[in-house]
Amino acid sequence: MRFTGAAVITAALTVSTAGLSAPASAEAAANTEYTVVAADNVSTSDATAAITKAGGKVVATNDTVGMFTVLAPQSGFVEKAAASSKLVGAAHRTAIGKAPKKPASVEKEALAAAAKKAGGKKPATAGMDPLDDKLWGLKTVKSDLARKVNAGDKRVTVGVLDTGVDASQPDIAPNFNWALSKNFAPDKVDIDGPCEVASCLDPVGTDDGGHGTHVAGTIGAAANGFGISGVAPNVSIVELKGGQDSGYFFLEPVVNALVHAGQNGLDVVNMSFYVDPWLFNCTANPADSPAAQAEQRTIIRGMFRALTYAHFKGVTLVGALGNNHDDKGKPRTDVSSPDYPADAAYDRPIDNSSCWDLPVEGPFVIGVSSLGPSLKKSDFSDYGVERIGVSAPGGWFRDGFGTDTYRTNENMILSTYPKKVLQEEGTVDADGNVLPEAEGLVYKECTAAGKCGYYTWLQGTSMASPHAAGVAALIVSAHGAKHGKDFGLEPWKVEYILYSTAAEHACPEPRLQTYTQEGRSEEFNALCEGGTEFNGFYGFGIVDAYKAVTAKAWWEHR
């Protein structure tokens, strides 16, 4: 089922401009848009012929992973494509991932609660910023110590595959890489609302969702004496906008973003989104219709190829493990899929051997679980020895039961956030002032020149993953080397150092962790399997930036 790595790497990329905007012709408007993936080792010409035979018209291609944007009749095309030996199948342009946006989601539990209540050169070093005393996550991963040795290298590029990045934020601006940043996800009026620009392709350096800006700040907010600083405050941030403003992630933009990362030599890519409309993509789930099965096979193959391509091009891939409080090796029945469009979900028993939560269960992705300030696994965090790599601070609003810290904002992760989104959420007014009821949930800091930045608290494995991605960027900064004109470090070496320097943490006793006192049902009970060196809650351990930049790997002693 996996695409041959060599075949992926040797292919070339072709993306036509037709894939960046809605078709203009009356003929195109009358058709439905699909993403089609070619079968293994099938040429572009043969795949195009098969698509045409099935009744489709190719409007854009990505030869690197054998992916096509196709216009075809609304009915019958998926079945015809699945029947072709030249094609894996076709998927409607429906979402494959989602960064939570609704206030009642896991990440904004505090907001919901408030509503109810009411190379060769000396490494760059850095100090701490004014709001860093609120960032318990920085200290947990020892970024405060690591930056005294190595705060990151500007040549190291970290892609934020997300909803965008607000490059006007004063903590993001110094580290934002305009040249490599790109938007792959045109606005879709039916889910994102009216387009802000005529092309429906938001300008680079904007984020109408907020999620990506929060992630970017945790990774690499500048240590500039203002606001907050990130885990790796001197690396470069690259916007890879693969998510819609509404938070959905579609197959084609995500694949194109990963290919772009590989082709442009990015060092690390963070993926803090979870799969949607299918919580698990399965090859042949009996609960699904033949057409739904074909669509999921298309998503699986496309994502596997893109992840493999990026990895072999030198990209270290880091992903959020998920917020479904699930053991990744023993998944529960999926009762939430498909959740796009609304009210379409039905019960789907999940066969672990033939179903994947993408991208985190895809090839070469380092899965990251979430911890609270007490270092307990966050109640919402997925876990399990099958897919976890490491653990990191992701926040847990309900941590500290029985103490004054229980259900407080400070248990979560504070990071950068766009003013526009805060205004839409009702926590900042039209003049840019934080509303009284949002005091303590939202912070505003302004420079002497009057440039203001905003910050808010979120929780989730989406917040844990960028802590690990930041440490990965520091590893490349400290241990990377020049190869011709390029500077970097092979992903397997990054992964080795990340795992070997992580702070080991044993399973809790008793091993069955319950969250009933925090108000959770028995469904949240989680069994920690494994030993101190590796287990289902902590993986190889809690990422440790200081050890990572000061360690000597075995190949560095030769």
Coordinates of C-alpha atoms in Angstrom, one line a residue:
M1 CA 0.0 0.0 0.0
R2 CA 2.9 2.4 0.7
F3 CA 4.3 4.3 -2.3
T4 CA 7.9 3.5 -3.1
G5 CA 10.1 6.2 -1.6
A6 CA 12.5 6.3 -4.6
A7 CA 9.6 6.7 -7.0
V8 CA 8.3 9.6 -5.0
I9 CA 11.7 11.4 -4.7
T10 CA 12.6 11.2 -8.4
A11 CA 9.3 12.7 -9.6
A12 CA 9.0 16.4 -10.5
L13 CA 6.4 18.9 -9.3
T14 CA 3.9 20.6 -11.6
V15 CA 1.0 22.7 -10.1
S16 CA -1.0 24.7 -12.5
T17 CA -2.6 28.0 -11.5
A18 CA -6.0 26.5 -12.1
G19 CA -5.6 24.7 -8.8
L20 CA -5.4 28.0 -6.9
S21 CA -8.9 29.4 -7.7
A22 CA -12.4 28.4 -8.5
P23 CA -13.0 27.4 -12.1
A24 CA -14.3 30.4 -14.1
S25 CA -16.1 28.6 -16.9
A26 CA -19.8 27.7 -16.9
E27 CA -18.8 24.1 -17.8
A28 CA -16.5 23.9 -14.7
A29 CA -19.1 25.5 -12.5
A30 CA -21.5 22.8 -13.4
N31 CA -19.1 20.1 -12.2
T32 CA -17.8 18.9 -8.9
E33 CA -14.2 19.2 -7.9
Y34 CA -12.3 16.1 -6.9
T35 CA -8.8 15.2 -5.8
V36 CA -7.6 12.1 -7.7
V37 CA -4.5 10.0 -6.8
A38 CA -2.8 7.8 -9.4
A39 CA -1.9 4.1 -8.6
D40 CA 1.7 3.3 -7.9
N41 CA 4.2 3.6 -10.8
V42 CA 1.5 5.0 -13.2
S43 CA 2.7 7.8 -15.4
T44 CA 1.0 11.2 -15.5
S45 CA -0.2 10.6 -19.1
D46 CA -1.7 7.2 -18.2
A47 CA -3.4 8.6 -15.1
T48 CA -4.8 11.6 -17.1
A49 CA -6.2 9.2 -19.7
A50 CA -7.9 7.1 -17.0
I51 CA -9.4 10.3 -15.5
T52 CA -10.7 11.4 -18.9
K53 CA -12.2 7.9 -19.5
A54 CA -14.0 8.1 -16.2
G55 CA -15.6 11.4 -17.2
G56 CA -13.2 13.9 -15.5
K57 CA -11.2 16.9 -16.7
V58 CA -7.7 17.5 -15.1
V59 CA -7.3 21.2 -14.1
A60 CA -4.1 20.9 -12.0
T61 CA -1.4 18.2 -11.3
N62 CA 1.2 17.5 -8.7
D63 CA 3.4 14.9 -10.4
T64 CA 5.6 14.5 -7.3
V65 CA 2.9 12.5 -5.5
G66 CA 0.7 11.6 -8.5
M67 CA -2.1 13.9 -7.5
F68 CA -4.6 15.6 -9.7
T69 CA -7.3 18.3 -9.3
V70 CA -10.3 17.1 -11.4
L71 CA -13.6 18.5 -12.5
A72 CA -16.2 15.7 -13.0
P73 CA -20.0 15.0 -12.7
Q74 CA -21.3 15.0 -9.2
S75 CA -22.5 11.4 -9.4
G76 CA -20.7 8.3 -10.7
F77 CA -17.2 9.7 -11.0
V78 CA -15.9 8.3 -7.7
E79 CA -17.1 4.8 -8.6
K80 CA -15.6 4.9 -12.1
A81 CA -12.2 6.2 -10.8
A82 CA -12.1 3.5 -8.1
A83 CA -12.7 0.9 -10.8
S84 CA -9.7 2.0 -12.8
S85 CA -6.5 0.1 -12.4
K86 CA -4.6 3.3 -13.1
L87 CA -6.0 5.2 -10.2
V88 CA -6.2 4.7 -6.4
G89 CA -9.4 6.7 -6.4
A90 CA -11.1 10.1 -6.2
A91 CA -12.0 12.1 -3.1
H92 CA -14.5 15.0 -3.0
R93 CA -12.9 18.2 -2.0
T94 CA -13.9 17.6 1.6
A95 CA -11.7 18.2 4.6
I96 CA -9.1 15.8 5.8
G97 CA -8.2 17.7 8.9
K98 CA -9.3 20.4 11.3
A99 CA -7.7 22.8 13.8
P100 CA -10.4 23.4 16.4
K101 CA -12.1 26.8 16.1
K102 CA -15.3 26.7 18.1
P103 CA -15.1 28.1 21.6
A104 CA -16.5 24.9 23.1
S105 CA -13.6 22.8 21.7
V106 CA -10.9 21.2 23.8
E107 CA -8.4 24.0 23.0
K108 CA -10.7 26.8 24.2
E109 CA -12.1 25.2 27.3
A110 CA -11.2 28.2 29.4
L111 CA -13.1 30.5 27.0
A112 CA -16.1 28.2 27.2
A113 CA -15.9 28.2 31.0
A114 CA -15.7 32.0 31.1
A115 CA -18.7 32.3 28.9
K116 CA -20.7 30.0 31.2
K117 CA -19.5 31.9 34.3
A118 CA -19.7 35.1 32.4
G119 CA 27.7 26.7 11.5
G120 CA 31.4 27.6 12.3
K121 CA 30.3 30.7 14.0
K122 CA 29.4 31.2 17.7
P123 CA 25.8 30.2 18.3
A124 CA 23.3 33.0 19.0
T125 CA 22.0 33.1 22.6
A126 CA 19.1 34.9 24.1
G127 CA 17.4 36.0 27.3
M128 CA 13.8 35.9 28.5
D129 CA 10.9 38.2 27.6
P130 CA 8.4 39.9 30.0
L131 CA 5.5 37.4 29.7
D132 CA 7.8 34.4 29.8
D133 CA 7.1 34.0 33.5
K134 CA 3.7 32.7 32.5
L135 CA 5.2 30.1 30.1
W136 CA 5.6 27.1 32.3
G137 CA 6.1 25.1 29.1
L138 CA 9.3 26.9 28.3
K139 CA 10.8 25.9 31.6
T140 CA 9.5 22.3 31.4
V141 CA 11.3 21.7 28.2
K142 CA 14.3 23.8 29.5
S143 CA 14.3 26.3 26.7
D144 CA 15.3 28.9 29.3
L145 CA 18.6 27.0 29.8
A146 CA 19.1 25.9 26.2
R147 CA 19.0 29.5 24.9
K148 CA 22.0 30.4 27.0
V149 CA 23.9 27.9 24.9
N150 CA 22.0 28.0 21.6
A151 CA 18.9 30.0 20.8
G152 CA 18.6 28.7 17.3
D153 CA 20.1 29.5 13.9
K154 CA 18.3 31.7 11.4
R155 CA 19.3 29.3 8.6
V156 CA 17.0 26.7 10.3
T157 CA 13.5 26.9 8.8
V158 CA 10.4 25.6 10.6
G159 CA 7.2 25.2 8.6
V160 CA 3.9 25.8 10.3
L161 CA 1.4 23.8 8.3
D162 CA -1.7 25.4 9.7
T163 CA -4.3 28.1 9.3
G164 CA -1.7 30.8 8.5
V165 CA 0.7 33.0 10.5
D166 CA 0.1 36.6 11.5
A167 CA 3.5 38.1 10.5
S168 CA 2.5 41.5 11.8
Q169 CA 2.7 40.3 15.3
P170 CA 5.8 41.9 16.9
D171 CA 7.0 38.6 18.3
I172 CA 6.6 36.8 15.0
A173 CA 7.8 39.5 12.6
P174 CA 11.6 39.3 13.3
N175 CA 11.7 35.6 12.5
F176 CA 9.2 35.3 9.7
N177 CA 10.5 34.1 6.4
W178 CA 8.6 35.8 3.6
A179 CA 10.5 34.2 0.8
L180 CA 9.5 30.6 1.6
S181 CA 6.1 31.2 3.0
K182 CA 3.1 30.4 0.9
N183 CA -0.7 30.0 1.0
F184 CA -2.0 26.7 -0.5
A185 CA -5.6 27.0 0.7
P186 CA -7.8 29.5 -1.1
D187 CA -10.9 30.5 0.9
K188 CA -14.0 28.4 0.3
V189 CA -17.1 30.6 0.7
D190 CA -19.3 27.8 1.9
I191 CA -17.2 27.2 5.0
D192 CA -14.9 30.2 5.4
G193 CA -17.4 33.0 4.6
P194 CA -16.9 35.8 2.1
C195 CA -13.4 36.1 0.6
E196 CA -11.4 39.0 2.0
V197 CA -9.6 39.5 -1.4
A198 CA -10.7 39.2 -5.0
S199 CA -8.6 36.1 -5.6
C200 CA -9.9 34.3 -2.4
L201 CA -6.2 33.6 -1.7
D202 CA -5.4 35.4 1.5
P203 CA -2.0 37.2 1.5
V204 CA 1.0 35.5 3.0
G205 CA 1.5 36.7 6.6
T206 CA -2.1 36.6 7.6
D207 CA -4.1 34.2 9.7
D208 CA -7.9 34.5 9.9
G209 CA -8.1 31.3 12.1
G210 CA -5.6 32.1 14.8
H211 CA -4.5 28.5 15.4
G212 CA -1.4 28.8 13.3
T213 CA -0.2 32.0 14.9
H214 CA -0.5 30.4 18.3
V215 CA 1.6 27.4 17.2
A216 CA 4.2 29.6 15.5
G217 CA 4.7 31.7 18.7
T218 CA 5.4 28.6 20.8
I219 CA 7.9 27.4 18.2
G220 CA 9.8 30.6 17.5
A221 CA 8.5 33.9 18.9
A222 CA 11.6 36.2 19.1
A223 CA 13.4 36.8 22.3
N224 CA 13.3 40.6 21.8
G225 CA 12.5 42.0 25.2
F226 CA 8.8 42.1 24.3
G227 CA 5.8 39.8 24.9
I228 CA 6.8 36.2 24.9
S229 CA 9.6 34.1 23.4
G230 CA 9.4 30.7 21.8
V231 CA 11.2 27.4 22.4
A232 CA 13.7 28.3 19.6
P233 CA 13.6 32.1 19.5
N234 CA 16.2 32.6 16.8
V235 CA 15.0 30.2 14.1
S236 CA 13.0 31.1 11.0
I237 CA 9.2 30.6 10.8
V238 CA 7.7 29.6 7.4
E239 CA 4.0 29.9 6.9
L240 CA 2.6 26.8 5.1
K241 CA -1.1 27.7 4.9
G242 CA -2.8 24.4 4.3
G243 CA -5.8 25.0 6.5
Q244 CA -8.9 27.0 5.8
D245 CA -9.9 30.0 7.8
S246 CA -12.7 27.9 9.3
G247 CA -10.1 25.4 10.5
Y248 CA -10.6 22.6 8.0
F249 CA -7.7 21.0 6.2
F250 CA -8.2 19.6 2.7
L251 CA -6.1 16.9 1.1
E252 CA -4.7 18.9 -1.8
P253 CA -3.5 22.0 0.1
V254 CA -1.8 19.8 2.7
V255 CA -0.1 17.6 0.2
N256 CA 1.1 20.6 -1.8
A257 CA 2.4 22.2 1.4
L258 CA 4.4 19.1 2.3
V259 CA 5.9 18.9 -1.2
H260 CA 6.8 22.6 -1.1
A261 CA 8.5 22.0 2.3
G262 CA 10.6 19.2 0.7
Q263 CA 11.5 21.0 -2.4
N264 CA 12.5 24.1 -0.6
G265 CA 14.7 22.5 2.0
L266 CA 12.7 23.2 5.2
D267 CA 14.2 21.6 8.2
V268 CA 11.1 20.9 10.4
V269 CA 7.4 21.0 9.7
N270 CA 4.8 21.1 12.5
M271 CA 1.4 19.6 11.9
S272 CA -1.1 20.5 14.7
F273 CA -4.3 19.4 13.1
Y274 CA -6.5 16.3 13.4
V275 CA -8.2 14.3 10.7
D276 CA -11.6 15.4 9.4
P277 CA -14.2 14.4 8.1
W278 CA -12.9 11.0 8.9
L279 CA -11.4 10.7 12.4
F280 CA -9.8 7.5 11.0
N281 CA -9.2 6.9 7.3
C282 CA -9.7 3.2 6.5
T283 CA -8.9 1.2 3.4
A284 CA -12.2 -0.9 3.5
N285 CA -14.3 -0.3 6.6
P286 CA -17.5 -2.4 6.2
A287 CA -19.4 0.5 7.9
D288 CA -18.6 2.8 5.0
S289 CA -20.1 2.9 1.5
P290 CA -17.9 1.8 -1.5
A291 CA -17.5 5.5 -2.5
A292 CA -16.5 6.5 1.0
Q293 CA -13.9 3.7 1.1
A294 CA -12.5 4.8 -2.2
E295 CA -12.2 8.4 -0.9
Q296 CA -10.4 7.3 2.2
R297 CA -7.9 5.1 0.2
T298 CA -7.2 8.2 -1.9
I299 CA -6.5 10.3 1.2
I300 CA -4.3 7.6 2.7
R301 CA -2.2 7.2 -0.4
G302 CA -1.9 10.9 -1.1
M303 CA -0.8 11.7 2.5
F304 CA 1.6 8.7 2.7
R305 CA 3.3 9.8 -0.5
A306 CA 3.6 13.4 0.6
L307 CA 5.0 12.6 4.1
T308 CA 7.5 10.2 2.6
Y309 CA 8.6 12.7 0.0
A310 CA 9.1 15.4 2.6
H311 CA 11.0 13.1 4.9
F312 CA 13.5 11.9 2.2
K313 CA 14.0 15.5 1.2
G314 CA 15.3 16.2 4.7
V315 CA 12.2 17.5 6.6
T316 CA 11.7 16.4 10.2
L317 CA 7.9 15.9 10.6
V318 CA 6.3 16.6 14.0
G319 CA 2.6 16.0 14.6
A320 CA 0.0 16.4 17.4
L321 CA -1.1 13.0 18.7
G322 CA -4.7 14.0 18.9
N323 CA -7.3 15.3 21.4
N324 CA -9.7 12.2 21.4
H325 CA -8.4 10.6 24.7
D326 CA -7.8 7.5 22.6
D327 CA -5.2 4.7 22.8
K328 CA -3.8 4.9 19.3
G329 CA -3.2 1.2 19.2
K330 CA -6.7 0.3 20.5
P331 CA -9.1 2.9 19.0
R332 CA -12.6 3.2 20.1
T333 CA -15.6 3.1 17.8
D334 CA -15.6 6.3 15.8
V335 CA -18.9 8.0 16.4
S336 CA -18.0 11.4 15.0
S337 CA -17.3 10.7 11.3
P338 CA -17.8 12.1 8.8
D339 CA -18.3 15.4 10.6
Y340 CA -18.4 17.3 7.3
P341 CA -21.0 18.1 6.2
A342 CA -22.9 18.5 9.5
D343 CA -25.1 15.7 10.9
A344 CA -23.6 13.1 8.6
A345 CA -21.8 11.0 11.3
Y346 CA -22.5 7.3 12.0
D347 CA -20.9 4.6 14.1
R348 CA -17.7 3.1 12.6
P349 CA -15.9 0.3 14.4
I350 CA -12.2 0.8 13.7
D351 CA -9.8 -1.9 12.7
N352 CA -6.4 -0.7 13.8
S353 CA -4.5 -2.6 11.1
S354 CA -6.3 -0.9 8.2
C355 CA -7.2 2.6 9.6
W356 CA -5.0 5.6 10.1
D357 CA -5.4 8.9 12.0
L358 CA -3.5 11.3 9.6
P359 CA -1.1 12.9 9.5
V360 CA 0.2 11.7 12.9
E361 CA -0.1 8.0 12.0
G362 CA 1.5 8.5 8.6
P363 CA 5.1 7.5 7.9
F364 CA 8.0 9.3 9.6
V365 CA 5.9 11.5 11.8
I366 CA 7.0 12.1 15.4
G367 CA 3.8 11.9 17.5
V368 CA 3.6 14.2 20.6
S369 CA 1.2 13.8 23.6
S370 CA 0.1 16.6 25.9
L371 CA 1.0 17.2 29.5
G372 CA -0.3 19.6 32.1
P373 CA 1.9 21.6 34.6
S374 CA 1.9 18.7 37.0
L375 CA 3.3 16.5 34.2
K376 CA 0.2 14.3 34.2
K377 CA -1.1 13.4 30.8
S378 CA -3.8 15.8 29.8
D379 CA -7.2 14.2 30.1
F380 CA -8.0 14.9 26.4
S381 CA -4.6 13.7 25.0
D382 CA -4.3 10.6 22.9
Y383 CA -1.6 8.1 23.9
G384 CA -0.3 4.6 23.4
V385 CA 2.9 2.8 22.7
E386 CA 2.1 2.2 19.0
R387 CA 2.3 5.9 17.8
I388 CA 3.8 8.1 20.5
G389 CA 7.3 9.5 20.1
V390 CA 7.7 12.1 22.9
S391 CA 5.6 14.2 25.3
A392 CA 5.5 17.9 25.8
P393 CA 3.5 20.7 27.5
G394 CA 0.2 21.1 25.8
G395 CA -1.7 22.5 28.8
W396 CA -4.6 21.1 30.9
F397 CA -7.2 23.5 32.2
R398 CA -8.3 21.0 34.8
D399 CA -4.9 20.2 36.2
G400 CA -4.2 20.8 39.9
F401 CA -7.5 19.3 41.3
G402 CA -7.8 20.2 45.0
T403 CA -5.6 23.2 44.7
D404 CA -6.0 26.9 43.8
T405 CA -4.7 26.2 40.3
Y406 CA -7.6 23.9 39.3
R407 CA -9.4 25.2 36.3
T408 CA -7.2 28.2 35.8
N409 CA -5.9 29.8 32.6
E410 CA -2.3 29.4 33.8
N411 CA -2.6 25.6 33.4
M412 CA -2.7 26.2 29.6
I413 CA -0.3 27.5 27.0
L414 CA 0.0 31.2 26.4
S415 CA 1.1 32.3 22.9
T416 CA 0.7 34.8 20.1
Y417 CA -2.7 35.4 18.5
P418 CA -4.1 37.7 15.8
K419 CA -6.1 40.8 17.0
K420 CA -8.7 40.3 14.3
V421 CA -9.6 36.8 15.5
L422 CA -9.8 38.0 19.1
Q423 CA -12.2 40.7 18.0
E424 CA -14.3 38.1 16.2
E425 CA -14.3 36.0 19.3
G426 CA -15.5 39.0 21.4
T427 CA -12.5 39.4 23.7
V428 CA -11.0 42.5 22.1
D429 CA -13.1 45.5 21.1
A430 CA -13.0 47.5 17.9
D431 CA -10.4 49.9 19.3
G432 CA -8.1 47.0 20.2
N433 CA -8.7 47.0 23.9
V434 CA -9.0 43.8 25.9
L435 CA -12.6 43.6 27.3
P436 CA -12.9 43.5 31.1
E437 CA -14.4 40.0 31.0
A438 CA -11.4 38.7 29.1
E439 CA -8.7 40.1 31.4
G440 CA -6.4 37.2 32.3
L441 CA -7.5 35.3 29.2
V442 CA -6.1 37.8 26.7
Y443 CA -3.0 39.9 27.0
K444 CA -2.0 43.0 25.1
E445 CA 1.6 44.3 24.9
C446 CA 2.7 47.3 22.9
T447 CA 6.1 48.6 21.8
A448 CA 7.4 52.1 22.4
A449 CA 6.5 52.8 18.8
G450 CA 2.9 51.8 19.4
K451 CA 3.0 48.4 17.7
C452 CA 0.8 46.0 19.7
G453 CA 0.8 42.2 20.0
Y454 CA -1.9 40.0 21.5
Y455 CA -1.7 36.7 23.4
T456 CA -4.1 34.1 24.6
W457 CA -4.3 30.7 26.3
L458 CA -5.1 27.5 24.5
Q459 CA -4.6 23.8 25.4
G460 CA -4.3 20.7 23.3
T461 CA -1.9 18.3 21.6
S462 CA -1.8 21.1 19.1
M463 CA 0.1 23.1 21.7
A464 CA 2.4 20.2 22.7
S465 CA 3.6 19.5 19.2
P466 CA 5.2 22.9 18.6
H467 CA 7.2 22.5 21.9
A468 CA 8.7 19.4 20.3
A469 CA 9.1 21.1 16.9
G470 CA 10.9 23.9 18.6
V471 CA 13.3 21.5 20.3
A472 CA 13.8 19.7 16.9
A473 CA 14.7 23.1 15.4
L474 CA 17.3 23.7 18.1
I475 CA 18.7 20.2 17.4
V476 CA 19.2 21.2 13.8
S477 CA 20.7 24.5 14.9
A478 CA 23.2 22.9 17.3
H479 CA 24.1 19.7 15.4
G480 CA 23.5 20.7 11.8
A481 CA 26.2 21.1 9.1
K482 CA 26.6 22.7 5.7
H483 CA 26.1 20.5 2.7
G484 CA 27.1 22.7 -0.3
K485 CA 25.0 25.8 0.0
D486 CA 22.5 24.2 2.4
F487 CA 22.6 23.9 6.2
G488 CA 20.7 21.1 8.0
L489 CA 20.5 17.7 9.6
E490 CA 19.0 14.5 8.4
P491 CA 15.6 13.7 10.0
W492 CA 16.8 10.4 11.5
K493 CA 19.5 12.2 13.3
V494 CA 17.1 14.8 14.6
E495 CA 14.8 12.1 15.8
Y496 CA 17.6 10.2 17.4
I497 CA 18.8 13.2 19.5
L498 CA 15.2 14.2 20.3
Y499 CA 14.4 10.8 21.7
S500 CA 17.8 10.1 23.4
T501 CA 17.9 13.4 25.2
A502 CA 14.2 13.4 26.3
A503 CA 13.7 13.3 30.1
E504 CA 12.4 9.8 30.9
H505 CA 9.2 9.6 32.9
A506 CA 7.6 6.5 34.3
C507 CA 4.0 5.6 34.1
P508 CA 1.8 6.8 37.0
E509 CA 0.8 4.4 39.8
P510 CA -1.7 3.0 39.5
R511 CA -1.2 2.7 35.8
L512 CA -4.8 3.2 35.1
Q513 CA -5.1 7.0 35.2
T514 CA -8.6 8.2 35.9
Y515 CA -10.0 11.7 35.5
T516 CA -13.4 11.4 37.3
Q517 CA -12.5 13.8 40.0
E518 CA -11.8 16.4 37.3
G519 CA -15.3 15.8 36.0
R520 CA -14.6 13.4 33.1
S521 CA -16.5 10.2 32.4
E522 CA -14.9 6.7 32.6
E523 CA -14.3 6.9 28.8
F524 CA -11.4 9.2 29.6
N525 CA -9.7 6.5 31.8
A526 CA -6.3 5.7 30.3
L527 CA -4.0 2.8 30.9
C528 CA -0.3 3.6 30.7
E529 CA 1.7 0.7 29.2
G530 CA 5.5 0.3 29.0
G531 CA 8.5 1.0 31.2
T532 CA 10.4 4.1 32.3
E533 CA 12.5 4.3 29.1
F534 CA 9.4 4.2 26.8
N535 CA 5.7 4.1 27.6
G536 CA 2.3 5.1 26.2
F537 CA 1.9 8.4 28.1
Y538 CA 5.4 9.9 27.7
G539 CA 7.0 8.0 24.8
F540 CA 10.8 8.3 25.1
G541 CA 10.3 11.1 27.6
I542 CA 9.5 14.8 27.9
V543 CA 11.5 16.8 25.3
D544 CA 14.5 18.5 26.8
A545 CA 16.0 21.5 24.8
Y546 CA 19.0 21.9 27.0
K547 CA 20.1 18.3 26.8
A548 CA 19.4 18.4 23.1
V549 CA 21.7 21.3 22.3
T550 CA 24.5 20.2 24.6
A551 CA 24.5 16.4 23.9
K552 CA 27.1 14.8 21.7
A553 CA 25.6 12.2 19.3
W554 CA 27.6 9.1 18.6
W555 CA 28.5 10.2 15.1
E556 CA 29.9 13.5 16.4
H557 CA 32.6 11.6 18.4
R558 CA 34.1 10.1 15.3

